[in-house]
PDB file of C-alpha atoms in Angstrom:
ATOM      1  CA  MET V   1     -30.165  39.747  16.385  1.00  0.00           C
ATOM      2  CA  ALA V   2     -29.561  36.538  15.745  1.00  0.00           C
ATOM      3  CA  GLU V   3     -31.805  33.782  14.624  1.00  0.00           C
ATOM      4  CA  ALA V   4     -31.323  30.591  17.024  1.00  0.00           C
ATOM      5  CA  PRO V   5     -29.999  27.551  15.820  1.00  0.00           C
ATOM      6  CA  THR V   6     -32.601  25.188  14.045  1.00  0.00           C
ATOM      7  CA  ILE V   7     -32.087  21.723  14.795  1.00  0.00           C
ATOM      8  CA  THR V   8     -34.464  18.768  12.716  1.00  0.00           C
ATOM      9  CA  VAL V   9     -34.920  16.032  13.775  1.00  0.00           C
ATOM     10  CA  THR V  10     -37.574  12.574  13.462  1.00  0.00           C
ATOM     11  CA  ALA V  11     -39.512  11.219  16.652  1.00  0.00           C
ATOM     12  CA  LEU V  12     -41.829   8.192  17.011  1.00  0.00           C
ATOM     13  CA  CYS V  13     -45.249   7.612  19.260  1.00  0.00           C
ATOM     14  CA  LEU V  14     -44.434   3.887  20.403  1.00  0.00           C
ATOM     15  CA  LEU V  15     -47.588   3.012  22.391  1.00  0.00           C
ATOM     16  CA  ASP V  16     -47.796  -0.438  24.023  1.00  0.00           C
ATOM     17  CA  ASP V  17     -51.452  -1.865  24.306  1.00  0.00           C
ATOM     18  CA  ASP V  18     -52.163  -0.034  27.308  1.00  0.00           C
ATOM     19  CA  GLY V  19     -52.267   2.735  25.175  1.00  0.00           C
ATOM     20  CA  ARG V  20     -48.289   4.167  27.377  1.00  0.00           C
ATOM     21  CA  LEU V  21     -45.724   6.353  25.584  1.00  0.00           C
ATOM     22  CA  LEU V  22     -42.340   4.666  24.859  1.00  0.00           C
ATOM     23  CA  LEU V  23     -40.236   7.539  26.372  1.00  0.00           C
ATOM     24  CA  VAL V  24     -36.134   7.615  26.413  1.00  0.00           C
ATOM     25  CA  ARG V  25     -33.795   9.570  27.912  1.00  0.00           C
ATOM     26  CA  LYS V  26     -30.098   9.839  26.636  1.00  0.00           C
ATOM     27  CA  ARG V  27     -27.178   9.610  28.542  1.00  0.00           C
ATOM     28  CA  GLY V  28     -25.578  13.074  30.496  1.00  0.00           C
ATOM     29  CA  THR V  29     -29.649  14.312  30.398  1.00  0.00           C
ATOM     30  CA  THR V  30     -32.630  14.644  32.455  1.00  0.00           C
ATOM     31  CA  LEU V  31     -35.658  14.923  30.073  1.00  0.00           C
ATOM     32  CA  PHE V  32     -37.090  12.185  28.270  1.00  0.00           C
ATOM     33  CA  MET V  33     -38.421  12.209  25.023  1.00  0.00           C
ATOM     34  CA  GLN V  34     -39.559  10.048  22.332  1.00  0.00           C
ATOM     35  CA  PRO V  35     -36.844   8.227  20.499  1.00  0.00           C
ATOM     36  CA  GLY V  36     -35.587   8.964  17.222  1.00  0.00           C
ATOM     37  CA  GLY V  37     -32.898  11.606  16.280  1.00  0.00           C
ATOM     38  CA  LYS V  38     -31.701  14.170  13.589  1.00  0.00           C
ATOM     39  CA  PRO V  39     -31.164  12.551   9.729  1.00  0.00           C
ATOM     40  CA  GLU V  40     -28.089  11.669   8.095  1.00  0.00           C
ATOM     41  CA  PRO V  41     -27.290  13.376   4.447  1.00  0.00           C
ATOM     42  CA  GLY V  42     -30.073  12.406   2.370  1.00  0.00           C
ATOM     43  CA  GLU V  43     -32.526  10.304   4.591  1.00  0.00           C
ATOM     44  CA  THR V  44     -36.007  11.114   4.583  1.00  0.00           C
ATOM     45  CA  PRO V  45     -37.701  11.847   7.452  1.00  0.00           C
ATOM     46  CA  GLU V  46     -39.338   7.770   7.578  1.00  0.00           C
ATOM     47  CA  GLU V  47     -35.788   6.036   6.852  1.00  0.00           C
ATOM     48  CA  THR V  48     -34.325   8.257  10.586  1.00  0.00           C
ATOM     49  CA  GLY V  49     -37.188   7.038  11.735  1.00  0.00           C
ATOM     50  CA  ALA V  50     -36.218   3.524  10.811  1.00  0.00           C
ATOM     51  CA  ARG V  51     -32.794   3.956  11.373  1.00  0.00           C
ATOM     52  CA  GLU V  52     -32.511   5.520  15.040  1.00  0.00           C
ATOM     53  CA  LEU V  53     -35.322   2.855  16.473  1.00  0.00           C
ATOM     54  CA  SER V  54     -32.877   0.386  15.390  1.00  0.00           C
ATOM     55  CA  GLU V  55     -29.571   1.910  17.080  1.00  0.00           C
ATOM     56  CA  GLU V  56     -31.231   3.054  19.888  1.00  0.00           C
ATOM     57  CA  LEU V  57     -33.949   0.470  21.190  1.00  0.00           C
ATOM     58  CA  GLY V  58     -33.183  -2.527  18.925  1.00  0.00           C
ATOM     59  CA  LEU V  59     -36.188  -2.474  17.492  1.00  0.00           C
ATOM     60  CA  SER V  60     -36.896  -2.994  13.473  1.00  0.00           C
ATOM     61  CA  VAL V  61     -39.274  -1.203  11.605  1.00  0.00           C
ATOM     62  CA  GLY V  62     -39.409  -0.330   7.497  1.00  0.00           C
ATOM     63  CA  PRO V  63     -40.021   3.301   6.992  1.00  0.00           C
ATOM     64  CA  GLY V  64     -43.232   2.150   4.764  1.00  0.00           C
ATOM     65  CA  ASP V  65     -44.888   1.289   8.902  1.00  0.00           C
ATOM     66  CA  LEU V  66     -44.598   4.627   9.924  1.00  0.00           C
ATOM     67  CA  ARG V  67     -47.989   7.011   9.664  1.00  0.00           C
ATOM     68  CA  LEU V  68     -47.015  10.609   9.693  1.00  0.00           C
ATOM     69  CA  PHE V  69     -48.952  12.378  13.381  1.00  0.00           C
ATOM     70  CA  GLY V  70     -47.295  15.999  12.716  1.00  0.00           C
ATOM     71  CA  THR V  71     -44.429  18.594  12.398  1.00  0.00           C
ATOM     72  CA  TRP V  72     -44.034  20.741  15.154  1.00  0.00           C
ATOM     73  CA  GLN V  73     -41.785  23.624  16.507  1.00  0.00           C
ATOM     74  CA  GLY V  74     -40.714  24.514  19.331  1.00  0.00           C
ATOM     75  CA  PRO V  75     -37.539  25.017  21.508  1.00  0.00           C
ATOM     76  CA  ALA V  76     -35.472  22.124  22.134  1.00  0.00           C
ATOM     77  CA  ALA V  77     -35.110  19.647  25.052  1.00  0.00           C
ATOM     78  CA  ASN V  78     -31.399  19.278  25.552  1.00  0.00           C
ATOM     79  CA  GLU V  79     -29.583  22.145  23.601  1.00  0.00           C
ATOM     80  CA  ALA V  80     -30.307  25.711  24.820  1.00  0.00           C
ATOM     81  CA  ASP V  81     -30.818  28.990  22.798  1.00  0.00           C
ATOM     82  CA  THR V  82     -31.679  26.324  20.172  1.00  0.00           C
ATOM     83  CA  ARG V  83     -35.149  25.558  18.126  1.00  0.00           C
ATOM     84  CA  LEU V  84     -36.461  22.073  17.203  1.00  0.00           C
ATOM     85  CA  VAL V  85     -38.290  21.150  14.527  1.00  0.00           C
ATOM     86  CA  ALA V  86     -40.100  17.831  15.091  1.00  0.00           C
ATOM     87  CA  THR V  87     -41.253  15.133  12.005  1.00  0.00           C
ATOM     88  CA  VAL V  88     -43.666  12.579  14.438  1.00  0.00           C
ATOM     89  CA  PHE V  89     -44.971   9.350  13.456  1.00  0.00           C
ATOM     90  CA  LEU V  90     -46.716   6.721  14.769  1.00  0.00           C
ATOM     91  CA  CYS V  91     -44.687   3.553  14.798  1.00  0.00           C
ATOM     92  CA  PRO V  92     -45.830  -0.200  15.714  1.00  0.00           C
ATOM     93  CA  LEU V  93     -44.244  -1.514  18.616  1.00  0.00           C
ATOM     94  CA  THR V  94     -42.764  -4.688  17.332  1.00  0.00           C
ATOM     95  CA  ALA V  95     -40.823  -6.531  20.176  1.00  0.00           C
ATOM     96  CA  GLU V  96     -39.313  -5.406  24.094  1.00  0.00           C
ATOM     97  CA  PRO V  97     -37.244  -1.912  23.506  1.00  0.00           C
ATOM     98  CA  LEU V  98     -33.741  -2.730  24.864  1.00  0.00           C
ATOM     99  CA  PRO V  99     -32.017   0.901  25.495  1.00  0.00           C
ATOM    100  CA  ALA V 100     -28.622   0.846  23.027  1.00  0.00           C
ATOM    101  CA  ALA V 101     -26.207   3.516  21.604  1.00  0.00           C
ATOM    102  CA  GLU V 102     -26.507   6.824  23.829  1.00  0.00           C
ATOM    103  CA  ILE V 103     -29.971   5.482  25.444  1.00  0.00           C
ATOM    104  CA  GLU V 104     -30.298   5.599  29.575  1.00  0.00           C
ATOM    105  CA  GLU V 105     -33.402   4.841  29.793  1.00  0.00           C
ATOM    106  CA  ILE V 106     -36.054   4.272  29.154  1.00  0.00           C
ATOM    107  CA  SER V 107     -39.817   4.709  30.315  1.00  0.00           C
ATOM    108  CA  TRP V 108     -43.425   4.221  30.040  1.00  0.00           C
ATOM    109  CA  LEU V 109     -46.013   7.541  29.824  1.00  0.00           C
ATOM    110  CA  ASP V 110     -49.097   6.988  31.000  1.00  0.00           C
ATOM    111  CA  LEU V 111     -50.678   9.779  29.001  1.00  0.00           C
ATOM    112  CA  ARG V 112     -52.906  11.238  31.671  1.00  0.00           C
ATOM    113  CA  ASP V 113     -50.042  11.672  34.105  1.00  0.00           C
ATOM    114  CA  ALA V 114     -47.942  13.803  31.312  1.00  0.00           C
ATOM    115  CA  ALA V 115     -49.012  17.072  33.085  1.00  0.00           C
ATOM    116  CA  GLY V 116     -47.275  16.312  36.810  1.00  0.00           C
ATOM    117  CA  ARG V 117     -44.284  14.993  35.346  1.00  0.00           C
ATOM    118  CA  PRO V 118     -41.340  17.940  35.385  1.00  0.00           C
ATOM    119  CA  ASP V 119     -38.990  15.594  33.525  1.00  0.00           C
ATOM    120  CA  LEU V 120     -40.798  16.169  29.832  1.00  0.00           C
ATOM    121  CA  ALA V 121     -39.631  17.350  26.771  1.00  0.00           C
ATOM    122  CA  PRO V 122     -41.450  20.224  25.228  1.00  0.00           C
ATOM    123  CA  LEU V 123     -42.820  18.689  22.233  1.00  0.00           C
ATOM    124  CA  LEU V 124     -43.881  16.093  24.784  1.00  0.00           C
ATOM    125  CA  THR V 125     -45.857  18.655  26.838  1.00  0.00           C
ATOM    126  CA  ASP V 126     -46.836  20.929  24.346  1.00  0.00           C
ATOM    127  CA  TYR V 127     -47.835  19.033  20.726  1.00  0.00           C
ATOM    128  CA  VAL V 128     -47.241  15.197  21.412  1.00  0.00           C
ATOM    129  CA  VAL V 129     -49.574  14.420  24.366  1.00  0.00           C
ATOM    130  CA  PRO V 130     -52.291  16.515  23.829  1.00  0.00           C
ATOM    131  CA  ARG V 131     -52.887  15.642  20.464  1.00  0.00           C
ATOM    132  CA  LEU V 132     -52.527  11.800  21.197  1.00  0.00           C
ATOM    133  CA  LEU V 133     -55.102  12.459  24.137  1.00  0.00           C
ATOM    134  CA  GLY V 134     -57.671  14.215  21.815  1.00  0.00           C
ATOM    135  CA  ASP V 135     -56.972  11.753  19.322  1.00  0.00           C
ATOM    136  CA  ARG V 136     -58.012   8.694  21.719  1.00  0.00           C
ATOM    137  CA  GLY V 137     -60.451  10.675  24.529  1.00  0.00           C
ATOM    138  CA  PRO V 138     -64.009  10.258  23.721  1.00  0.00           C
ATOM    139  CA  ARG V 139     -65.434  12.497  20.295  1.00  0.00           C
ATOM    140  CA  ARG V 140     -67.575  15.414  20.933  1.00  0.00           C
ATOM    141  CA  ARG V 141     -70.545  15.349  18.650  1.00  0.00           C
ATOM    142  CA  GLN V 142     -70.954  18.472  16.021  1.00  0.00           C
ATOM    143  CA  GLY V 143     -72.414  21.280  18.376  1.00  0.00           C
ATOM    144  CA  VAL V 144     -72.634  19.391  21.348  1.00  0.00           C
ATOM    145  CA  CYS V 145     -69.863  20.943  23.967  1.00  0.00           C
TER     146      CYS V 145
END
């Protein structure tokens, strides 16, 4: 049995002042995901994130502005029978994002509404949103459930 093809991407978490997560939908697709994309030869994940953010949304950040949030593997959103390896960064929101390049639409996600959205990529629903909610929610004291 052949192993599923794998794509490697960088994805970015940009949160507004209300704690909403910026999502994009690429032209010709139905699922919303985080901005980001595939690396060009020789790029680090941070360099990929900074470049993709500029190309897709007209936002300018340096690779050093990104903070590692996690690396996850799962099904690719828009490519059947393909595995995704995503390095995810927290990224400052430096200006108003404007859709460009292959971005058809942007949306702001209230993290508490993610479970009711069937139009979200698996990376978001399986890993990113739960981690963001855990990081932003009340902390449990040791020994207290």
